mmCIF file of C-alpha atoms in Angstrom:
data_model
loop_
_atom_site.group_PDB
_atom_site.id
_atom_site.type_symbol
_atom_site.label_atom_id
_atom_site.label_comp_id
_atom_site.label_asym_id
_atom_site.label_seq_id
_atom_site.Cartn_x
_atom_site.Cartn_y
_atom_site.Cartn_z
ATOM 1 C CA MET A 1 58.194 95.579 97.317
ATOM 2 C CA GLY A 2 56.286 96.512 100.722
ATOM 3 C CA GLY A 3 57.635 95.599 103.882
ATOM 4 C CA GLY A 4 54.423 95.383 105.914
ATOM 5 C CA PRO A 5 52.975 91.820 107.185
ATOM 6 C CA ALA A 6 52.450 90.159 103.949
ATOM 7 C CA GLY A 7 55.862 91.284 102.368
ATOM 8 C CA LEU A 8 57.858 90.191 105.274
ATOM 9 C CA ALA A 9 55.789 86.727 105.593
ATOM 10 C CA ALA A 10 56.386 86.056 101.786
ATOM 11 C CA ALA A 11 60.001 86.795 102.295
ATOM 12 C CA LEU A 12 60.280 84.051 105.132
ATOM 13 C CA SER A 13 58.291 81.746 103.257
ATOM 14 C CA LEU A 14 60.155 82.113 100.109
ATOM 15 C CA GLU A 15 63.455 81.916 101.959
ATOM 16 C CA ALA A 16 62.496 78.891 103.860
ATOM 17 C CA ARG A 17 62.002 77.060 100.181
ATOM 18 C CA GLY A 18 65.731 78.172 99.347
ATOM 19 C CA LEU A 19 65.450 81.473 97.493
ATOM 20 C CA SER A 20 67.205 84.771 98.170
ATOM 21 C CA VAL A 21 64.841 87.565 99.033
ATOM 22 C CA ALA A 22 65.239 91.338 99.145
ATOM 23 C CA VAL A 23 62.308 93.087 100.919
ATOM 24 C CA LEU A 24 62.276 96.812 99.631
ATOM 25 C CA GLU A 25 60.489 99.299 102.116
ATOM 26 C CA ARG A 26 59.797 102.766 101.884
ATOM 27 C CA ALA A 27 59.715 103.604 105.635
ATOM 28 C CA PRO A 28 63.098 104.368 107.286
ATOM 29 C CA GLN A 29 65.033 101.276 108.764
ATOM 30 C CA ALA A 30 64.424 102.358 112.380
ATOM 31 C CA ARG A 31 60.802 102.908 112.119
ATOM 32 C CA TRP A 32 60.472 99.699 110.067
ATOM 33 C CA ALA A 33 62.150 97.918 112.794
ATOM 34 C CA GLU A 34 60.172 99.259 115.661
ATOM 35 C CA PRO A 35 56.681 100.273 114.377
ATOM 36 C CA ALA A 36 54.543 102.296 116.226
ATOM 37 C CA PHE A 37 51.252 101.613 117.736
ATOM 38 C CA ASP A 38 48.609 102.234 114.902
ATOM 39 C CA GLY A 39 45.284 101.629 116.540
ATOM 40 C CA ARG A 40 44.633 98.388 114.738
ATOM 41 C CA GLU A 41 44.031 95.165 116.486
ATOM 42 C CA ILE A 42 44.312 92.038 114.290
ATOM 43 C CA ALA A 43 41.720 89.128 115.016
ATOM 44 C CA LEU A 44 44.214 86.203 113.959
ATOM 45 C CA THR A 45 42.533 82.792 113.241
ATOM 46 C CA HIS A 46 44.203 79.481 114.512
ATOM 47 C CA HIS A 47 45.433 78.807 111.147
ATOM 48 C CA SER A 48 47.100 82.466 110.998
ATOM 49 C CA VAL A 49 48.774 81.876 114.176
ATOM 50 C CA SER A 50 50.180 78.476 113.081
ATOM 51 C CA VAL A 51 51.484 80.343 110.085
ATOM 52 C CA LEU A 52 53.308 82.991 112.170
ATOM 53 C CA LYS A 53 54.721 80.296 114.461
ATOM 54 C CA GLU A 54 55.978 78.343 111.306
ATOM 55 C CA LEU A 55 57.523 81.839 110.146
ATOM 56 C CA GLY A 56 59.369 82.261 113.519
ATOM 57 C CA ALA A 57 57.346 85.393 114.074
ATOM 58 C CA TRP A 58 55.202 84.284 117.060
ATOM 59 C CA GLU A 59 57.952 83.902 119.338
ATOM 60 C CA HIS A 60 58.863 87.617 119.042
ATOM 61 C CA ILE A 61 55.201 88.763 120.206
ATOM 62 C CA PRO A 62 54.845 89.377 123.904
ATOM 63 C CA GLN A 63 52.423 86.987 125.902
ATOM 64 C CA VAL A 64 50.805 89.983 127.350
ATOM 65 C CA ALA A 65 49.946 91.288 123.664
ATOM 66 C CA ILE A 66 47.872 88.316 122.736
ATOM 67 C CA SER A 67 44.391 88.660 123.973
ATOM 68 C CA PRO A 68 41.975 85.502 123.378
ATOM 69 C CA LEU A 69 38.711 86.101 121.614
ATOM 70 C CA ARG A 70 36.310 83.665 123.750
ATOM 71 C CA GLU A 71 33.183 84.894 122.081
ATOM 72 C CA ALA A 72 32.068 86.976 119.323
ATOM 73 C CA ARG A 73 28.636 89.058 119.395
ATOM 74 C CA VAL A 74 26.651 90.871 116.613
ATOM 75 C CA GLU A 75 24.083 93.485 117.491
ATOM 76 C CA THR A 76 21.936 95.737 115.562
ATOM 77 C CA GLY A 77 19.908 98.641 117.173
ATOM 78 C CA ARG A 78 19.570 99.294 120.781
ATOM 79 C CA SER A 79 17.622 96.477 122.188
ATOM 80 C CA ASN A 80 17.816 93.494 119.845
ATOM 81 C CA HIS A 81 18.325 89.593 119.988
ATOM 82 C CA PRO A 82 22.485 89.248 119.325
ATOM 83 C CA LEU A 83 24.000 86.630 117.053
ATOM 84 C CA THR A 84 26.674 84.902 119.245
ATOM 85 C CA PHE A 85 29.589 82.742 118.424
ATOM 86 C CA ASP A 86 31.672 80.799 120.828
ATOM 87 C CA THR A 87 33.892 77.523 120.960
ATOM 88 C CA GLN A 88 31.787 75.296 122.682
ATOM 89 C CA GLY A 89 32.452 71.698 121.824
ATOM 90 C CA ARG A 90 35.554 72.288 119.748
ATOM 91 C CA GLY A 91 38.282 71.665 122.220
ATOM 92 C CA VAL A 92 39.839 74.879 122.209
ATOM 93 C CA ASP A 93 39.255 78.071 124.610
ATOM 94 C CA ALA A 94 39.432 80.863 122.076
ATOM 95 C CA LEU A 95 37.785 81.505 118.526
ATOM 96 C CA GLY A 96 40.992 83.247 117.623
ATOM 97 C CA TYR A 97 43.429 85.897 119.295
ATOM 98 C CA LEU A 98 43.582 89.580 119.070
ATOM 99 C CA VAL A 99 47.143 91.139 118.505
ATOM 100 C CA SER A 100 48.071 94.764 117.671
ATOM 101 C CA ASN A 101 49.167 95.090 114.238
ATOM 102 C CA HIS A 102 52.453 96.932 115.052
ATOM 103 C CA CYS A 103 53.263 93.846 117.514
ATOM 104 C CA ILE A 104 53.026 91.399 114.412
ATOM 105 C CA ARG A 105 54.892 93.683 112.139
ATOM 106 C CA ARG A 106 57.754 93.728 114.658
ATOM 107 C CA GLY A 107 57.644 89.890 115.213
ATOM 108 C CA LEU A 108 57.839 89.374 111.504
ATOM 109 C CA TYR A 109 60.586 92.000 110.888
ATOM 110 C CA LEU A 110 62.821 90.303 113.557
ATOM 111 C CA ALA A 111 62.292 87.009 112.319
ATOM 112 C CA ALA A 112 63.049 88.207 108.828
ATOM 113 C CA SER A 113 66.436 89.762 110.172
ATOM 114 C CA GLN A 114 67.797 86.658 111.573
ATOM 115 C CA ARG A 115 67.412 84.987 108.155
ATOM 116 C CA PRO A 116 70.455 84.811 106.311
ATOM 117 C CA GLY A 117 68.853 84.559 102.542
ATOM 118 C CA ILE A 118 66.787 87.855 103.378
ATOM 119 C CA ARG A 119 67.932 91.386 102.893
ATOM 120 C CA LEU A 120 66.047 94.160 104.255
ATOM 121 C CA PRO A 121 67.011 97.599 102.742
ATOM 122 C CA GLY A 122 64.893 100.420 104.542
ATOM 123 C CA GLY A 123 64.244 103.613 103.336
ATOM 124 C CA THR A 124 63.794 102.369 99.735
ATOM 125 C CA SER A 125 61.260 103.413 97.094
ATOM 126 C CA THR A 126 60.566 101.462 93.914
ATOM 127 C CA ARG A 127 61.071 103.832 91.083
ATOM 128 C CA HIS A 128 60.561 101.329 87.827
ATOM 129 C CA ILE A 129 60.102 97.544 87.018
ATOM 130 C CA ARG A 130 61.048 96.122 83.804
ATOM 131 C CA ARG A 131 60.981 92.671 82.507
ATOM 132 C CA ILE A 132 64.001 91.584 80.258
ATOM 133 C CA GLY A 133 63.789 87.910 79.001
ATOM 134 C CA GLU A 134 63.100 85.797 81.928
ATOM 135 C CA GLU A 135 64.187 88.201 84.802
ATOM 136 C CA MET A 136 62.445 91.352 86.503
ATOM 137 C CA THR A 137 64.789 94.371 86.951
ATOM 138 C CA ILE A 138 63.757 96.605 89.883
ATOM 139 C CA VAL A 139 64.742 100.199 89.623
ATOM 140 C CA HIS A 140 64.886 102.037 93.282
ATOM 141 C CA ASP A 141 66.612 104.391 94.885
ATOM 142 C CA GLY A 142 69.822 102.960 95.645
ATOM 143 C CA GLY A 143 70.382 101.302 92.370
ATOM 144 C CA GLU A 144 68.763 98.181 90.649
ATOM 145 C CA ILE A 145 68.097 94.685 91.672
ATOM 146 C CA THR A 146 67.450 91.656 88.985
ATOM 147 C CA SER A 147 65.296 88.915 90.109
ATOM 148 C CA ARG A 148 63.241 85.856 88.846
ATOM 149 C CA LEU A 149 60.287 87.009 90.690
ATOM 150 C CA ALA A 150 59.034 90.479 91.850
ATOM 151 C CA VAL A 151 56.340 90.713 94.468
ATOM 152 C CA GLY A 152 53.961 93.829 94.920
ATOM 153 C CA ALA A 153 52.801 94.038 98.852
ATOM 154 C CA ASP A 154 52.608 97.484 99.382
ATOM 155 C CA GLY A 155 48.973 98.180 100.500
ATOM 156 C CA ARG A 156 45.484 98.771 99.028
ATOM 157 C CA PHE A 157 46.690 101.966 97.141
ATOM 158 C CA SER A 158 49.638 100.119 95.844
ATOM 159 C CA GLN A 159 52.026 102.132 93.754
ATOM 160 C CA ILE A 160 53.570 98.864 92.444
ATOM 161 C CA ARG A 161 50.267 97.788 91.113
ATOM 162 C CA ARG A 162 49.886 100.899 89.214
ATOM 163 C CA LEU A 163 53.600 100.581 87.899
ATOM 164 C CA GLN A 164 52.648 97.118 86.562
ATOM 165 C CA ARG A 165 49.476 98.808 84.839
ATOM 166 C CA ILE A 166 47.091 96.554 86.727
ATOM 167 C CA GLY A 167 43.786 97.802 87.553
ATOM 168 C CA ALA A 168 41.443 97.314 90.431
ATOM 169 C CA VAL A 169 37.754 97.298 91.613
ATOM 170 C CA MET A 170 37.469 99.875 94.128
ATOM 171 C CA HIS A 171 34.612 100.135 96.452
ATOM 172 C CA ASP A 172 34.450 103.654 98.783
ATOM 173 C CA PHE A 173 32.074 103.139 101.575
ATOM 174 C CA ARG A 174 32.208 106.839 102.145
ATOM 175 C CA ARG A 175 32.876 106.405 105.716
ATOM 176 C CA ALA A 176 36.276 106.127 107.757
ATOM 177 C CA MET A 177 36.748 104.473 110.971
ATOM 178 C CA LEU A 178 38.584 105.892 114.071
ATOM 179 C CA VAL A 179 40.518 103.161 116.118
ATOM 180 C CA CYS A 180 41.997 103.636 119.716
ATOM 181 C CA ARG A 181 42.090 101.757 123.016
ATOM 182 C CA MET A 182 39.994 102.735 126.007
ATOM 183 C CA ALA A 183 40.466 101.461 129.670
ATOM 184 C CA HIS A 184 36.903 100.765 131.255
ATOM 185 C CA GLU A 185 35.758 99.838 134.656
ATOM 186 C CA LEU A 186 33.527 96.839 133.937
ATOM 187 C CA PRO A 187 35.055 93.568 132.485
ATOM 188 C CA HIS A 188 34.773 92.812 128.820
ATOM 189 C CA HIS A 189 35.176 88.852 129.625
ATOM 190 C CA HIS A 190 37.220 88.477 126.223
ATOM 191 C CA VAL A 191 33.766 88.886 124.332
ATOM 192 C CA ALA A 192 34.051 90.974 121.002
ATOM 193 C CA THR A 193 31.015 93.058 120.021
ATOM 194 C CA GLN A 194 29.952 94.013 116.748
ATOM 195 C CA TRP A 195 27.303 96.540 116.905
ATOM 196 C CA PHE A 196 25.326 98.287 114.112
ATOM 197 C CA ASP A 197 23.324 101.077 115.700
ATOM 198 C CA GLU A 198 21.551 103.833 113.843
ATOM 199 C CA GLY A 199 23.995 106.117 112.299
ATOM 200 C CA GLN A 200 26.968 104.564 113.439
ATOM 201 C CA THR A 201 28.907 100.849 113.778
ATOM 202 C CA ILE A 202 31.133 100.259 116.504
ATOM 203 C CA ALA A 203 33.415 97.186 117.343
ATOM 204 C CA LEU A 204 34.586 96.462 120.813
ATOM 205 C CA LEU A 205 37.374 94.525 120.828
ATOM 206 C CA PRO A 206 38.811 92.950 124.357
ATOM 207 C CA VAL A 207 42.360 93.387 124.789
ATOM 208 C CA ASN A 208 44.539 92.436 127.969
ATOM 209 C CA GLY A 209 44.650 94.952 130.925
ATOM 210 C CA GLY A 210 41.123 95.923 131.323
ATOM 211 C CA ALA A 211 40.849 97.677 128.022
ATOM 212 C CA SER A 212 39.213 97.354 124.564
ATOM 213 C CA SER A 213 40.044 98.633 121.089
ATOM 214 C CA ILE A 214 37.314 100.782 119.934
ATOM 215 C CA VAL A 215 36.734 100.753 116.175
ATOM 216 C CA LEU A 216 33.906 103.545 115.443
ATOM 217 C CA THR A 217 32.730 103.798 111.662
ATOM 218 C CA LEU A 218 31.066 107.242 110.926
ATOM 219 C CA PRO A 219 31.091 109.855 107.923
ATOM 220 C CA VAL A 220 34.541 111.177 107.216
ATOM 221 C CA GLU A 221 33.919 114.622 108.721
ATOM 222 C CA GLU A 222 32.381 113.310 111.997
ATOM 223 C CA ILE A 223 35.602 110.908 112.464
ATOM 224 C CA ASP A 224 37.870 113.926 111.724
ATOM 225 C CA ARG A 225 36.020 116.020 114.734
ATOM 226 C CA LEU A 226 36.371 113.027 116.963
ATOM 227 C CA ARG A 227 39.933 112.440 116.182
ATOM 228 C CA THR A 228 41.006 115.981 117.564
ATOM 229 C CA LEU A 229 38.425 116.315 120.158
ATOM 230 C CA GLU A 230 39.660 117.296 123.689
ATOM 231 C CA ARG A 231 40.371 113.965 125.747
ATOM 232 C CA ASP A 232 37.551 114.357 128.399
ATOM 233 C CA ALA A 233 34.984 115.496 125.614
ATOM 234 C CA PHE A 234 36.362 112.470 123.672
ATOM 235 C CA ASN A 235 35.840 109.933 126.661
ATOM 236 C CA ALA A 236 32.351 111.328 127.322
ATOM 237 C CA GLU A 237 30.973 111.026 123.782
ATOM 238 C CA ILE A 238 32.435 107.435 123.329
ATOM 239 C CA MET A 239 30.608 106.286 126.552
ATOM 240 C CA GLN A 240 27.462 107.873 125.174
ATOM 241 C CA ARG A 241 27.957 106.071 121.773
ATOM 242 C CA VAL A 242 28.242 102.822 123.319
ATOM 243 C CA GLY A 243 25.530 103.210 125.791
ATOM 244 C CA ARG A 244 27.758 103.113 128.868
ATOM 245 C CA ARG A 245 27.889 99.160 128.504
ATOM 246 C CA LEU A 246 31.561 99.005 129.929
ATOM 247 C CA GLY A 247 31.209 101.751 132.641
ATOM 248 C CA ASN A 248 33.416 104.929 132.879
ATOM 249 C CA MET A 249 35.885 104.734 129.856
ATOM 250 C CA ARG A 250 39.188 106.882 129.391
ATOM 251 C CA LEU A 251 41.490 106.965 126.395
ATOM 252 C CA VAL A 252 44.781 105.280 126.900
ATOM 253 C CA SER A 253 46.146 105.370 123.393
ATOM 254 C CA THR A 254 46.593 107.856 120.531
ATOM 255 C CA ARG A 255 43.800 107.986 117.983
ATOM 256 C CA HIS A 256 43.936 106.598 114.429
ATOM 257 C CA ALA A 257 41.573 107.222 111.262
ATOM 258 C CA TYR A 258 41.502 105.296 108.173
ATOM 259 C CA PRO A 259 39.407 105.565 105.071
ATOM 260 C CA LEU A 260 37.140 102.762 104.188
ATOM 261 C CA ARG A 261 37.648 101.541 100.526
ATOM 262 C CA GLY A 262 37.683 97.896 99.458
ATOM 263 C CA VAL A 263 40.052 97.139 96.727
ATOM 264 C CA TYR A 264 40.171 94.011 94.493
ATOM 265 C CA ALA A 265 42.818 93.706 91.814
ATOM 266 C CA HIS A 266 41.755 92.821 88.126
ATOM 267 C CA ARG A 267 44.789 90.471 88.046
ATOM 268 C CA PHE A 268 47.034 88.798 90.765
ATOM 269 C CA ALA A 269 49.844 87.971 88.344
ATOM 270 C CA ALA A 270 51.835 88.550 85.338
ATOM 271 C CA PRO A 271 54.906 87.081 84.158
ATOM 272 C CA GLY A 272 57.517 87.417 86.745
ATOM 273 C CA PHE A 273 55.179 89.191 89.000
ATOM 274 C CA ALA A 274 52.675 88.615 91.527
ATOM 275 C CA LEU A 275 50.309 90.570 93.960
ATOM 276 C CA ILE A 276 49.704 89.851 97.629
ATOM 277 C CA GLY A 277 48.115 91.186 100.744
ATOM 278 C CA ASP A 278 46.321 94.414 100.368
ATOM 279 C CA ALA A 279 47.635 95.301 97.105
ATOM 280 C CA ALA A 280 45.680 92.327 95.784
ATOM 281 C CA VAL A 281 42.520 92.147 98.175
ATOM 282 C CA GLY A 282 41.754 94.827 100.680
ATOM 283 C CA MET A 283 38.910 93.825 102.442
ATOM 284 C CA HIS A 284 36.409 95.975 104.480
ATOM 285 C CA PRO A 285 37.204 95.054 108.360
ATOM 286 C CA ILE A 286 33.689 94.262 109.015
ATOM 287 C CA THR A 287 34.384 90.698 109.107
ATOM 288 C CA ALA A 288 37.807 90.799 109.972
ATOM 289 C CA HIS A 289 39.152 88.500 107.185
ATOM 290 C CA GLY A 290 41.552 90.703 105.320
ATOM 291 C CA PHE A 291 44.907 89.931 107.492
ATOM 292 C CA ASN A 292 44.098 86.415 107.508
ATOM 293 C CA LEU A 293 43.543 86.339 103.746
ATOM 294 C CA GLY A 294 46.914 88.269 103.229
ATOM 295 C CA LEU A 295 48.562 85.411 105.214
ATOM 296 C CA LYS A 296 46.972 82.898 103.362
ATOM 297 C CA GLY A 297 47.906 84.682 99.739
ATOM 298 C CA GLN A 298 51.537 84.730 100.264
ATOM 299 C CA GLU A 299 51.311 81.188 101.794
ATOM 300 C CA ALA A 300 49.716 80.183 98.547
ATOM 301 C CA LEU A 301 52.483 81.924 96.509
ATOM 302 C CA ALA A 302 55.235 80.249 98.293
ATOM 303 C CA GLN A 303 53.723 76.815 97.801
ATOM 304 C CA GLU A 304 53.028 77.162 94.167
ATOM 305 C CA VAL A 305 56.607 78.630 93.806
ATOM 306 C CA GLU A 306 57.934 75.462 95.525
ATOM 307 C CA ALA A 307 55.867 73.149 93.545
ATOM 308 C CA GLY A 308 57.052 74.759 90.212
ATOM 309 C CA LEU A 309 60.830 74.562 91.536
ATOM 310 C CA ALA A 310 60.112 70.790 91.798
ATOM 311 C CA ARG A 311 59.082 70.661 88.308
ATOM 312 C CA GLY A 312 62.027 72.572 87.125
ATOM 313 C CA GLU A 313 60.048 75.826 86.584
ATOM 314 C CA SER A 314 61.268 79.181 87.327
ATOM 315 C CA PRO A 315 59.575 81.029 90.503
ATOM 316 C CA GLY A 316 58.501 83.888 87.896
ATOM 317 C CA SER A 317 57.169 81.333 85.513
ATOM 318 C CA LEU A 318 53.665 82.396 84.333
ATOM 319 C CA SER A 319 52.186 78.721 84.560
ATOM 320 C CA VAL A 320 53.349 78.940 88.342
ATOM 321 C CA LEU A 321 51.948 82.410 89.129
ATOM 322 C CA ARG A 322 48.695 81.668 87.277
ATOM 323 C CA ARG A 323 48.257 78.598 89.569
ATOM 324 C CA PHE A 324 48.821 80.931 92.545
ATOM 325 C CA GLU A 325 46.183 83.278 91.034
ATOM 326 C CA ARG A 326 43.516 80.950 90.605
ATOM 327 C CA ARG A 327 43.840 79.699 94.305
ATOM 328 C CA HIS A 328 43.962 83.190 95.572
ATOM 329 C CA ARG A 329 40.840 84.248 93.748
ATOM 330 C CA LEU A 330 38.933 80.989 94.698
ATOM 331 C CA ALA A 331 39.635 81.927 98.152
ATOM 332 C CA THR A 332 38.936 85.797 98.244
ATOM 333 C CA ALA A 333 36.589 86.608 95.357
ATOM 334 C CA PRO A 334 33.314 84.943 97.481
ATOM 335 C CA LEU A 335 34.344 86.655 100.681
ATOM 336 C CA PHE A 336 35.136 90.054 99.096
ATOM 337 C CA ALA A 337 31.594 90.164 97.616
ATOM 338 C CA ALA A 338 29.991 88.844 100.848
ATOM 339 C CA THR A 339 31.832 91.186 103.086
ATOM 340 C CA ASN A 340 30.761 94.254 100.767
ATOM 341 C CA GLY A 341 27.132 93.200 100.927
ATOM 342 C CA ILE A 342 27.217 92.665 104.664
ATOM 343 C CA ALA A 343 28.933 96.082 104.901
ATOM 344 C CA THR A 344 25.998 97.459 102.700
ATOM 345 C CA LEU A 345 23.250 95.866 104.629
ATOM 346 C CA TYR A 346 24.409 96.549 108.013
ATOM 347 C CA THR A 347 25.349 100.139 107.573
ATOM 348 C CA ARG A 348 22.413 101.409 105.928
ATOM 349 C CA ASP A 349 19.653 103.049 108.187
ATOM 350 C CA GLU A 350 16.530 103.089 106.054
ATOM 351 C CA PRO A 351 13.648 101.195 107.704
ATOM 352 C CA ALA A 352 13.654 98.237 105.301
ATOM 353 C CA PHE A 353 17.506 97.448 106.012
ATOM 354 C CA ARG A 354 17.028 97.812 109.962
ATOM 355 C CA VAL A 355 14.065 95.355 109.539
ATOM 356 C CA LEU A 356 16.144 93.057 107.432
ATOM 357 C CA ARG A 357 19.240 92.796 109.625
ATOM 358 C CA GLN A 358 16.985 92.566 112.912
ATOM 359 C CA ALA A 359 15.111 89.538 111.472
ATOM 360 C CA GLY A 360 18.288 88.191 109.950
ATOM 361 C CA LEU A 361 20.048 88.006 113.315
ATOM 362 C CA ARG A 362 17.354 86.259 114.855
ATOM 363 C CA VAL A 363 17.184 83.693 112.230
ATOM 364 C CA ALA A 364 20.730 83.046 112.060
ATOM 365 C CA ASP A 365 21.209 82.625 115.936
ATOM 366 C CA ALA A 366 18.322 80.179 115.656
ATOM 367 C CA LEU A 367 20.099 77.982 112.707
ATOM 368 C CA ALA A 368 22.692 75.644 114.665
ATOM 369 C CA PRO A 369 24.338 74.495 111.388
ATOM 370 C CA PHE A 370 24.833 78.064 110.203
ATOM 371 C CA LYS A 371 26.247 79.296 113.361
ATOM 372 C CA SER A 372 28.599 75.980 113.423
ATOM 373 C CA ALA A 373 29.817 76.817 109.897
ATOM 374 C CA VAL A 374 30.599 80.612 110.681
ATOM 375 C CA THR A 375 32.298 79.589 113.636
ATOM 376 C CA ASN A 376 34.540 77.277 111.886
ATOM 377 C CA MET A 377 35.450 79.722 109.373
ATOM 378 C CA LEU A 378 36.119 82.299 111.907
ATOM 379 C CA MET A 379 38.443 79.961 113.796
ATOM 380 C CA ASP A 380 39.946 78.300 110.629
ATOM 381 C CA ARG A 381 41.752 75.449 112.459
ATOM 382 C CA ASN A 382 43.020 73.573 109.040
ATOM 383 C CA ARG A 383 46.458 73.824 110.085
ATOM 384 C CA ALA A 384 46.411 74.825 113.583
ATOM 385 C CA ALA A 385 49.016 73.438 115.861
#
């Protein structure tokens, strides 16, 4: 239930293990099959790329849409020592790869549409979920589906989670982010920058074609103003906000705004039911882990279902789903807490917080073991091809 990247990836992973899968998606079929640009650029780890290749989605993403990330910089203030990460000595030329969210969604949809064991009924909303005996009955717009396992994958504000009476920890950062693409006259050299300036947070994400994705975090009312600001005035304000570090800049895409809220479900599993993707864990984007953890979550679910089938257990068996839940909680809980802590430290502008983050970046950049550990985490090459 939910045909975004996590839902489609889970369908592909489960079908590859011999199961028949239906993906119920509220969006109309045409919009689901050809998703529009939504502003979001996803920083994929090497592990995530290998998963997308295994699922058959990577081949449907145009090469021109894949931008290598060669270096990452973290800065605070206007003239402070940056913390940098690169791939030196690791035998690869990129920390990861930036790909637009809509390209990933389209690639996964095309891969799923070619699998005989997957049905993709678009324009379908789930109304009720009932467990009867060992089976789940999903009541939707077009009728009912009975299955051994129901999976909620409908985003951080999940209706499916509420239908299952599963609560969640929600952290409202009282900020929103504006995302768009801007062309610029100076080269970005495929370096991503996360810049914590006074009163604002800016990410400059390098994409192919002499452009960058701008991710600007501000109070909600400021984001609302910028989203509708006249184009020339918008260009001028963004150049001023980024300190003209990329020269002249001009808007080359639509502008999109998203509220910043972290979500962590109280439970990821119940008899016959599992939560994955942002419905389970919705991360603050500051550490770029959310999408990658979503892919890992569906991968863990499929692996535990496969192991359960080998033991004669149903895919919806509580023992199978508890094992998935334990794995996903271990993978996500520390990162969720750490990400929220970083977001708090690096977005507060009181003098004590500014001093802490300036000192922290200098110390971190001087600690080779720390930088190496973070770089390995960012790349995540455990299964990379």
